[in-house]
CSV table of C-alpha atoms in Angstrom, one decimal:
chain,number,residue,atom,x,y,z
A,1,MET,CA,0.0,-0.1,0.1
A,2,GLY,CA,0.9,3.7,-0.3
A,3,ALA,CA,2.7,5.9,2.1
A,4,GLU,CA,-0.6,8.0,2.5
A,5,LYS,CA,-2.6,6.4,5.6
A,6,LEU,CA,-5.6,4.7,4.6
A,7,THR,CA,-9.1,5.2,6.7
A,8,ILE,CA,-11.3,2.4,6.6
A,9,LEU,CA,-14.4,1.8,8.0
A,10,VAL,CA,-16.0,-2.0,8.6
A,11,CYS,CA,-19.5,-2.4,9.2
A,12,ASP,CA,-21.2,-5.8,10.3
A,13,ASP,CA,-23.5,-7.0,13.1
A,14,SER,CA,-20.9,-9.6,14.1
A,15,ILE,CA,-18.2,-8.9,16.1
A,16,LEU,CA,-16.6,-12.3,14.7
A,17,ALA,CA,-17.0,-11.0,10.9
A,18,ARG,CA,-15.7,-7.2,11.9
A,19,LYS,CA,-12.6,-8.5,13.7
A,20,GLN,CA,-12.0,-11.1,11.0
A,21,LEU,CA,-12.2,-8.2,8.5
A,22,LYS,CA,-9.9,-6.0,9.9
A,23,ASP,CA,-7.1,-8.8,11.1
A,24,VAL,CA,-7.1,-9.1,7.0
A,25,ILE,CA,-6.8,-5.4,6.3
A,26,TYR,CA,-4.1,-5.1,8.9
A,27,ALA,CA,-2.1,-7.6,7.2
A,28,THR,CA,-2.4,-5.8,4.1
A,29,ALA,CA,-2.0,-2.2,5.2
A,30,PRO,CA,-0.5,-2.3,8.6
A,31,ASP,CA,-0.7,1.5,9.4
A,32,ALA,CA,-4.5,1.9,8.3
A,33,GLU,CA,-6.8,3.4,10.3
A,34,ILE,CA,-9.8,1.2,10.7
A,35,PHE,CA,-13.2,1.8,12.8
A,36,ASP,CA,-16.0,-0.1,13.2
A,37,ALA,CA,-20.0,0.3,12.9
A,38,ALA,CA,-22.3,-2.8,14.2
A,39,ASN,CA,-25.3,-1.5,11.7
A,40,GLY,CA,-26.2,0.1,8.3
A,41,GLN,CA,-27.0,3.4,10.4
A,42,GLU,CA,-23.9,3.4,12.2
A,43,ALA,CA,-22.4,2.9,9.0
A,44,VAL,CA,-24.1,6.2,7.5
A,45,ASP,CA,-23.6,8.2,10.4
A,46,LYS,CA,-19.4,7.2,10.6
A,47,TYR,CA,-18.9,7.6,6.9
A,48,LYS,CA,-20.4,11.5,7.0
A,49,GLU,CA,-18.0,11.6,10.3
A,50,LEU,CA,-14.9,10.2,9.1
A,51,ASN,CA,-15.0,10.1,5.3
A,52,PRO,CA,-13.4,6.9,5.1
A,53,ASP,CA,-11.5,5.9,1.5
A,54,VAL,CA,-13.0,2.6,1.6
A,55,ILE,CA,-15.8,1.3,3.7
A,56,PHE,CA,-16.9,-2.5,3.7
A,57,LEU,CA,-20.2,-3.3,4.6
A,58,ASP,CA,-22.5,-6.5,5.3
A,59,ILE,CA,-25.9,-6.7,3.8
A,60,VAL,CA,-27.9,-8.8,6.6
A,61,MET,CA,-27.9,-6.1,9.7
A,62,PRO,CA,-30.5,-4.9,12.5
A,63,VAL,CA,-31.6,-1.3,12.3
A,64,LYS,CA,-30.9,-0.4,8.9
A,65,ASP,CA,-29.9,-3.1,6.4
A,66,GLY,CA,-26.5,-3.0,3.8
A,67,ILE,CA,-28.5,-2.0,0.8
A,68,THR,CA,-30.1,1.2,2.1
A,69,ALA,CA,-27.0,2.1,4.0
A,70,VAL,CA,-24.9,1.9,0.6
A,71,LYS,CA,-27.6,4.0,-0.9
A,72,GLU,CA,-27.4,6.9,2.0
A,73,ILE,CA,-23.7,6.9,1.6
A,74,SER,CA,-23.7,7.0,-2.2
A,75,GLU,CA,-25.8,9.8,-2.3
A,76,TYR,CA,-23.8,11.6,0.5
A,77,ASP,CA,-20.5,10.7,-1.3
A,78,GLU,CA,-20.8,9.8,-5.2
A,79,ASP,CA,-17.4,8.8,-5.3
A,80,ALA,CA,-17.5,6.5,-2.2
A,81,GLU,CA,-15.7,3.0,-2.4
A,82,ILE,CA,-17.9,0.9,-0.8
A,83,ILE,CA,-17.4,-3.0,-0.8
A,84,ILE,CA,-20.1,-5.6,-0.2
A,85,VAL,CA,-19.1,-8.4,1.7
A,86,SER,CA,-22.0,-10.9,2.5
A,87,SER,CA,-23.1,-14.4,2.4
A,88,THR,CA,-26.3,-13.5,0.6
A,89,GLY,CA,-24.4,-13.1,-3.2
A,90,THR,CA,-27.5,-13.9,-5.1
A,91,GLN,CA,-27.9,-12.1,-8.5
A,92,THR,CA,-30.5,-10.3,-7.3
A,93,GLN,CA,-28.6,-8.8,-4.2
A,94,LEU,CA,-25.8,-8.2,-6.6
A,95,LYS,CA,-27.5,-6.3,-8.6
A,96,ASN,CA,-29.5,-4.2,-5.9
A,97,ALA,CA,-25.9,-3.5,-4.3
A,98,ILE,CA,-24.1,-2.5,-7.6
A,99,GLU,CA,-27.4,-0.3,-8.5
A,100,ALA,CA,-27.4,1.3,-5.0
A,101,GLY,CA,-23.4,2.1,-5.6
A,102,ALA,CA,-21.4,-0.5,-4.4
A,103,ARG,CA,-18.1,-1.0,-6.4
A,104,ASP,CA,-16.9,-4.5,-5.5
A,105,PHE,CA,-18.7,-7.9,-3.7
A,106,ILE,CA,-17.2,-10.3,-1.5
A,107,GLN,CA,-18.9,-13.4,-0.9
A,108,LYS,CA,-18.8,-15.1,2.6
A,109,PRO,CA,-16.6,-16.9,3.4
A,110,PHE,CA,-14.4,-14.7,2.4
A,111,SER,CA,-10.5,-15.5,1.9
A,112,ALA,CA,-7.6,-12.8,2.7
A,113,THR,CA,-6.3,-13.1,-0.7
A,114,GLN,CA,-9.7,-12.1,-2.1
A,115,VAL,CA,-10.1,-9.1,0.5
A,116,GLU,CA,-6.5,-8.1,-0.5
A,117,LYS,CA,-7.0,-8.1,-4.2
A,118,VAL,CA,-10.1,-6.0,-3.7
A,119,LEU,CA,-8.7,-3.5,-1.5
A,120,ARG,CA,-5.6,-3.1,-3.7
A,121,SER,CA,-7.8,-2.7,-6.7
A,122,ARG,CA,-9.8,0.1,-5.1
A,123,ILE,CA,-7.0,2.1,-3.5
A,124,GLN,CA,-4.4,1.4,-5.8
A,125,GLY,CA,-6.9,1.1,-9.0
A,126,GLU,CA,-4.7,-2.0,-9.9
B,1,MET,CA,-21.9,-37.6,4.3
B,2,PHE,CA,-22.2,-41.6,3.9
B,3,ALA,CA,-20.4,-41.8,7.6
B,4,GLN,CA,-22.8,-39.5,9.6
B,5,PHE,CA,-25.9,-41.1,8.1
B,6,PHE,CA,-24.5,-44.6,8.7
B,7,GLY,CA,-23.9,-44.0,11.8
B,8,ALA,CA,-27.3,-42.5,12.7
B,9,TYR,CA,-28.6,-45.5,10.9
B,10,LEU,CA,-26.6,-48.0,13.2
B,11,LEU,CA,-27.8,-45.7,16.5
B,12,ASN,CA,-31.4,-46.2,15.1
B,13,LYS,CA,-30.9,-49.6,14.8
B,14,GLU,CA,-29.6,-50.3,18.3
B,15,ALA,CA,-26.8,-51.7,16.8
B,16,VAL,CA,-24.7,-49.5,18.8
B,17,THR,CA,-24.6,-47.2,21.6
B,18,ARG,CA,-24.1,-43.3,21.6
B,19,ASP,CA,-20.4,-44.1,23.4
B,20,GLN,CA,-19.3,-46.7,21.1
B,21,LEU,CA,-20.2,-44.5,17.9
B,22,SER,CA,-18.9,-41.7,19.4
B,23,GLU,CA,-15.6,-43.3,20.3
B,24,ALA,CA,-15.2,-44.9,16.4
B,25,ILE,CA,-15.6,-41.5,15.3
B,26,GLN,CA,-13.1,-40.1,17.3
B,27,LYS,CA,-10.8,-42.5,15.7
B,28,LEU,CA,-11.6,-41.5,12.4
B,29,SER,CA,-9.0,-39.2,11.4
B,30,ASP,CA,-5.9,-41.7,12.7
B,31,ALA,CA,-7.9,-44.8,10.6
B,32,ARG,CA,-6.5,-46.5,8.2
B,33,ILE,CA,-8.8,-48.7,6.1
B,34,LYS,CA,-7.9,-52.6,6.4
B,35,LEU,CA,-7.9,-54.6,3.1
B,36,GLY,CA,-10.5,-57.2,4.7
B,37,THR,CA,-13.0,-54.5,5.3
B,38,LEU,CA,-12.5,-53.3,1.9
B,39,ALA,CA,-12.7,-56.7,0.2
B,40,MET,CA,-16.2,-57.4,2.1
B,41,HIS,CA,-17.4,-54.0,1.2
B,42,GLN,CA,-16.9,-55.0,-2.6
B,43,SER,CA,-18.1,-58.3,-1.9
B,44,LEU,CA,-14.7,-60.3,-3.0
B,45,MET,CA,-14.8,-62.1,0.7
B,46,THR,CA,-17.4,-63.2,3.0
B,47,ALA,CA,-17.0,-61.8,6.5
B,48,SER,CA,-16.5,-65.5,7.7
B,49,GLU,CA,-13.1,-65.5,5.4
B,50,VAL,CA,-12.1,-62.0,6.5
B,51,ASP,CA,-12.4,-63.5,9.9
B,52,GLU,CA,-10.5,-66.6,9.2
B,53,VAL,CA,-7.3,-64.6,7.5
B,54,CYS,CA,-7.6,-62.4,10.4
B,55,PHE,CA,-6.8,-65.2,12.7
B,56,ILE,CA,-4.4,-66.7,10.6
B,57,GLN,CA,-2.5,-63.4,11.0
B,58,THR,CA,-2.5,-63.8,14.6
B,59,ARG,CA,0.0,-67.3,13.9
B,60,GLU,CA,1.7,-66.0,10.7
B,61,ASP,CA,3.7,-62.8,10.5
B,62,LYS,CA,2.2,-62.5,6.7
B,63,ARG,CA,0.3,-59.5,5.0
B,64,PHE,CA,-3.4,-60.1,4.8
B,65,GLY,CA,-3.3,-60.0,1.0
B,66,GLU,CA,-0.8,-62.8,0.7
B,67,ILE,CA,-2.7,-64.9,3.0
B,68,ALA,CA,-6.5,-64.0,1.3
B,69,VAL,CA,-4.5,-64.8,-2.3
B,70,SER,CA,-2.8,-68.2,-0.8
B,71,ARG,CA,-6.2,-69.4,0.4
B,72,GLY,CA,-7.8,-68.8,-3.3
B,73,TYR,CA,-10.0,-66.0,-1.7
B,74,LEU,CA,-8.5,-63.1,-3.5
B,75,THR,CA,-6.4,-62.8,-6.7
B,76,ASP,CA,-2.9,-60.4,-7.0
B,77,SER,CA,-4.4,-58.3,-9.2
B,78,GLN,CA,-7.8,-57.9,-6.7
B,79,VAL,CA,-5.5,-57.3,-4.0
B,80,ASP,CA,-3.8,-54.5,-6.0
B,81,SER,CA,-6.8,-52.8,-7.0
B,82,LEU,CA,-8.2,-53.0,-3.2
B,83,LEU,CA,-4.9,-51.4,-2.4
B,84,LYS,CA,-5.4,-48.5,-4.6
B,85,ALA,CA,-9.0,-48.2,-4.1
B,86,GLN,CA,-10.4,-45.2,-2.5
B,87,THR,CA,-11.9,-45.5,1.0
B,88,PRO,CA,-15.5,-44.2,1.9
B,89,ASP,CA,-15.5,-43.0,5.4
B,90,TYR,CA,-18.7,-45.0,6.6
B,91,LEU,CA,-16.4,-47.9,5.8
B,92,LEU,CA,-13.7,-46.7,8.4
B,93,LEU,CA,-16.5,-46.0,10.8
B,94,GLY,CA,-17.9,-49.6,10.6
B,95,GLN,CA,-14.4,-50.8,11.0
B,96,ASN,CA,-13.4,-48.7,13.9
B,97,LEU,CA,-16.9,-50.1,15.2
B,98,VAL,CA,-15.6,-53.8,14.9
B,99,ASP,CA,-12.1,-52.7,15.9
B,100,ILE,CA,-13.5,-51.5,19.6
B,101,GLY,CA,-15.5,-54.8,20.0
B,102,ALA,CA,-19.3,-52.8,19.1
B,103,LEU,CA,-19.9,-54.9,16.2
B,104,SER,CA,-18.5,-58.1,14.6
B,105,ASN,CA,-17.5,-58.4,10.9
B,106,THR,CA,-20.9,-60.5,10.2
B,107,ASP,CA,-22.7,-57.9,11.7
B,108,LEU,CA,-20.9,-55.0,9.6
B,109,GLU,CA,-21.7,-56.9,6.5
B,110,ARG,CA,-25.0,-57.3,7.2
B,111,LEU,CA,-25.4,-54.0,8.2
B,112,MET,CA,-24.0,-52.3,5.5
B,113,SER,CA,-26.2,-54.5,3.0
B,114,GLU,CA,-29.2,-53.3,4.9
B,115,TYR,CA,-28.5,-50.0,4.7
B,116,GLN,CA,-27.5,-49.8,1.3
B,117,SER,CA,-30.6,-51.5,0.6
B,118,GLU,CA,-32.8,-49.2,2.5
B,119,THR,CA,-31.2,-46.2,1.0
B,120,ALA,CA,-31.4,-47.6,-2.6
B,121,ILE,CA,-27.9,-45.9,-3.3
B,122,ASP,CA,-26.0,-48.9,-5.5
B,123,ASP,CA,-22.6,-47.6,-5.5
B,124,MET,CA,-21.4,-46.5,-2.1
B,125,SER,CA,-17.5,-46.0,-2.8
B,126,ILE,CA,-18.4,-42.8,-4.6
B,127,GLU,CA,-20.4,-39.4,-2.8
B,128,ASN,CA,-21.9,-36.8,-4.7
B,129,ASN,CA,-24.7,-34.3,-4.3
B,130,ASP,CA,-27.6,-36.7,-5.7
B,131,LYS,CA,-26.6,-39.6,-3.2
B,132,SER,CA,-26.7,-37.3,-0.2
B,133,VAL,CA,-30.1,-35.4,-1.1
B,134,GLU,CA,-31.1,-39.2,-1.5
B,135,LEU,CA,-29.4,-40.4,2.1
B,136,ILE,CA,-31.4,-37.4,3.8
B,137,HIS,CA,-34.6,-38.0,2.0
B,138,THR,CA,-34.3,-41.8,3.8
B,139,PHE,CA,-33.3,-40.2,6.8
B,140,PHE,CA,-36.3,-38.2,7.4
B,141,LYS,CA,-38.4,-41.1,5.9
B,142,ILE,CA,-37.1,-43.7,8.5
B,143,SER,CA,-37.7,-41.4,11.0
B,144,GLY,CA,-41.3,-40.8,10.0
B,145,GLN,CA,-41.1,-37.5,9.0
B,146,HIS,CA,-42.7,-36.0,6.1
B,147,VAL,CA,-40.6,-33.2,4.5
B,148,ASN,CA,-40.7,-31.5,1.1
B,149,ASP,CA,-37.9,-31.1,-1.4
B,150,GLU,CA,-36.8,-27.8,-0.2
B,151,THR,CA,-36.6,-28.9,3.3
B,152,ILE,CA,-34.2,-31.6,2.2
B,153,LEU,CA,-32.2,-29.7,0.1
B,154,TYR,CA,-32.0,-27.1,3.1
B,155,MET,CA,-30.5,-30.1,5.1
B,156,ASN,CA,-28.3,-31.5,2.6
B,157,LEU,CA,-26.7,-28.1,2.6
B,158,LEU,CA,-26.8,-27.8,6.3
B,159,PHE,CA,-24.9,-31.0,6.8
B,160,ASN,CA,-22.3,-30.0,4.0
B,161,ASP,CA,-22.0,-26.4,5.9
B,162,LEU,CA,-21.5,-28.6,9.4
B,163,ILE,CA,-18.9,-31.0,7.7
B,164,ARG,CA,-16.9,-28.0,5.7
B,165,PHE,CA,-17.1,-25.3,8.4
B,166,VAL,CA,-17.5,-27.5,11.9
B,167,GLY,CA,-15.9,-30.8,11.8
B,168,SER,CA,-17.4,-34.3,9.9
B,169,ASP,CA,-17.1,-36.1,13.2
B,170,PHE,CA,-20.7,-36.0,13.9
B,171,THR,CA,-23.9,-38.0,14.0
B,172,PRO,CA,-27.5,-36.7,13.3
B,173,LEU,CA,-29.9,-38.1,15.4
B,174,ALA,CA,-33.4,-39.1,14.2
B,175,PRO,CA,-36.1,-35.9,14.2
B,176,VAL,CA,-38.8,-35.0,16.1
B,177,ALA,CA,-41.5,-33.4,15.3
B,178,LEU,CA,-42.4,-29.9,18.0
B,179,GLU,CA,-44.7,-27.8,18.9
B,180,ASP,CA,-42.9,-25.8,21.6
B,181,TYR,CA,-39.1,-26.2,23.0
B,182,PRO,CA,-37.6,-25.2,26.1
B,183,ILE,CA,-34.4,-23.3,25.0
B,184,ASP,CA,-31.4,-23.3,26.6
B,185,PHE,CA,-29.1,-21.2,24.6
B,186,CYS,CA,-29.9,-20.8,20.9
B,187,VAL,CA,-29.2,-18.5,18.2
B,188,THR,CA,-31.9,-17.9,15.7
B,189,GLN,CA,-32.7,-16.3,12.3
B,190,LYS,CA,-35.6,-16.0,10.3
B,191,VAL,CA,-35.8,-16.2,6.3
B,192,THR,CA,-38.7,-15.1,4.1
B,193,GLY,CA,-40.0,-14.9,0.8
B,194,GLN,CA,-41.5,-17.7,-1.3
B,195,MET,CA,-40.8,-19.9,1.6
B,196,ASN,CA,-40.6,-19.2,5.1
B,197,ILE,CA,-38.1,-20.7,7.4
B,198,GLU,CA,-37.3,-20.3,11.4
B,199,SER,CA,-33.8,-21.6,11.9
B,200,ARG,CA,-32.1,-22.2,15.0
B,201,MET,CA,-29.2,-23.8,17.1
B,202,ASP,CA,-29.6,-24.8,20.9
B,203,MET,CA,-26.8,-26.2,22.9
B,204,GLY,CA,-25.0,-26.0,26.4
B,205,ARG,CA,-22.6,-23.4,27.0
B,206,ASP,CA,-19.2,-25.6,27.1
B,207,ALA,CA,-20.4,-27.2,23.6
B,208,ALA,CA,-20.9,-23.4,22.1
B,209,ILE,CA,-17.4,-22.4,23.1
B,210,GLN,CA,-16.2,-26.0,21.2
B,211,PHE,CA,-18.7,-25.0,18.2
B,212,ALA,CA,-17.4,-21.5,17.6
B,213,SER,CA,-13.9,-22.6,18.3
B,214,ARG,CA,-14.3,-24.8,15.6
B,215,TYR,CA,-16.1,-22.7,12.9
B,216,ALA,CA,-13.9,-19.1,13.7
B,217,LYS,CA,-10.7,-21.3,13.9
B,218,MET,CA,-9.9,-19.4,17.4
B,219,ASP,CA,-9.1,-21.0,20.6
B,220,PHE,CA,-12.3,-19.6,22.9
B,221,SER,CA,-12.3,-20.5,26.1
B,222,GLU,CA,-15.3,-18.7,27.8
B,223,PHE,CA,-18.4,-18.0,26.8
B,224,ASP,CA,-18.3,-14.4,25.4
B,225,GLU,CA,-20.0,-12.3,22.8
B,226,TYR,CA,-17.3,-13.8,20.3
B,227,VAL,CA,-18.9,-17.4,21.1
B,228,THR,CA,-22.4,-16.0,20.4
B,229,ALA,CA,-21.2,-14.1,17.3
B,230,SER,CA,-19.4,-17.2,15.8
B,231,LEU,CA,-22.9,-19.3,16.2
B,232,GLU,CA,-24.8,-16.6,14.6
B,233,ASP,CA,-22.3,-16.2,11.8
B,234,PHE,CA,-22.7,-20.3,10.8
B,235,LEU,CA,-26.3,-19.7,10.8
B,236,ASN,CA,-26.3,-16.5,8.7
B,237,LEU,CA,-23.5,-17.8,6.4
B,238,HIS,CA,-25.6,-21.1,6.1
B,239,ASN,CA,-29.0,-19.5,5.5
B,240,GLY,CA,-27.2,-17.1,3.2
B,241,LEU,CA,-25.6,-19.9,0.9
B,242,PHE,CA,-29.1,-21.7,0.9
B,243,SER,CA,-30.6,-18.3,-0.6
B,244,VAL,CA,-28.0,-18.3,-3.3
B,245,ASN,CA,-28.8,-21.8,-4.1
B,246,MET,CA,-32.5,-21.4,-4.2
B,247,SER,CA,-31.9,-18.2,-6.6
B,248,ASN,CA,-29.9,-20.0,-8.6
B,249,GLN,CA,-31.6,-23.3,-8.9
B,250,ALA,CA,-35.1,-22.4,-8.6
B,251,SER,CA,-35.5,-18.6,-9.0
B,252,MET,CA,-36.7,-18.0,-5.5
B,253,GLU,CA,-35.7,-14.9,-3.9
B,254,LEU,CA,-35.4,-15.1,-0.1
B,255,ILE,CA,-34.8,-12.5,2.6
B,256,LEU,CA,-32.6,-13.2,5.5
B,257,GLU,CA,-33.7,-11.4,8.9
B,258,PRO,CA,-30.4,-10.3,11.2
B,259,PRO,CA,-29.5,-13.7,13.3
B,260,TYR,CA,-30.4,-13.0,17.2
B,261,GLU,CA,-30.1,-14.4,20.5
B,262,GLU,CA,-32.7,-16.6,22.4
B,263,SER,CA,-32.7,-17.9,26.0
B,264,GLY,CA,-34.5,-19.3,28.8
B,265,ASP,CA,-37.9,-19.1,27.2
B,266,LEU,CA,-40.3,-22.0,26.1
B,267,LEU,CA,-40.7,-21.3,22.4
B,268,MET,CA,-43.8,-21.7,20.5
B,269,LEU,CA,-42.9,-23.0,16.8
B,270,PRO,CA,-44.6,-23.1,13.7
B,271,LYS,CA,-46.4,-26.1,12.2
B,272,ASN,CA,-44.0,-28.0,10.5
B,273,SER,CA,-41.4,-27.7,13.4
B,274,PHE,CA,-38.9,-30.3,14.4
B,275,MET,CA,-36.0,-30.9,16.1
B,276,LEU,CA,-33.2,-32.5,15.1
B,277,PRO,CA,-29.9,-33.3,17.5
B,278,VAL,CA,-26.6,-33.7,16.4
B,279,ILE,CA,-24.1,-35.1,18.4
B,280,PHE,CA,-20.6,-34.0,18.2
B,281,PRO,CA,-17.6,-35.1,20.4
B,282,PHE,CA,-17.7,-32.1,22.3
B,283,GLY,CA,-21.7,-32.2,23.2
B,284,THR,CA,-24.9,-32.0,21.0
B,285,VAL,CA,-25.9,-29.5,18.9
B,286,SER,CA,-30.0,-29.2,18.3
B,287,LEU,CA,-31.3,-27.9,15.3
B,288,ILE,CA,-34.9,-26.8,15.5
B,289,LEU,CA,-36.2,-26.0,12.1
B,290,SER,CA,-39.9,-24.7,11.2
B,291,PHE,CA,-40.3,-24.8,6.9
B,292,TYR,CA,-43.9,-23.1,6.3
């Protein structure tokens, strides 16, 4: 990763999924500043507060689901680098996520390589 | 998946006890198939011929194959092909049960034949998805539960996900129809859409720690939010994969609700609910499922 410090927001209602994702991100970008959100509403609020370089977002979450959060974040920032990480990777969900403004989709269970590849492509345009 | 369901069949027939089965399952990872078990499975030798060769082996320092060939039970080429054959897990399980004295070779030969006949699967040496579906169909039929095709597909994926993400060392017990259920600690996820599913996993706290440790590949020592999250993640992952399958194979769109915890209540369940206990070496995981 480049010298500039990355800010990354990880949003999943599962504390375990957040930890696993953060571990993989730290391995790829050790200097990154990573923040958490546990539902879609928190993700929208924290995005507006932090303006992160990348946001990883689950779909199935309480309070506000991931797709609604993607729409609201995209309306706020049309250049938002939103990556969906979900086990519900149906064609319909994928289409909904992309139409709402997501840039990429990672199917759970994810591998470290998948996350690293997507993160690099979003940050460096590789 | 033959090993898991052959184990369930043996329990159902009261051919072995839970403890014997558990001991045989725990030895699976270290076990290697014996030529005699394989020869019996392929109908090249009878149980009594295998017993005879095993007896001779206690008195002569010769390999099983050598003795079987010298007695005319096998040819050299049959021994070669048996040595190269792939070993089905259920055969290893059966062999372990013979090794610990729970079954004789004659019992095993008969039970394997009966099981094969009841499941109507000709060749149990190769596993595939169609055969797994057939096994689960038979499993529910033997237990007297009538379930639809979607339920069978759901259960097939669930057993495969248990094998993939938690471990293959389990035996499912017969499902029981339920109207209510006193929960200890359980995680729940509801799925709605063209079919409605309520999925629950109930287990004791010690079993939950072990289940979570295996699923998350982490070493949990106490029952905490990571353990709970692991169980919820497993359920969410499984239901997510099922929704993908149904979308791709049946153009059926399903919506997952976020998983949550329930404890200390008497659950009133919808119609068409059943509880299916799954025995792991670390404890029993009760799957409580409703399809409507």
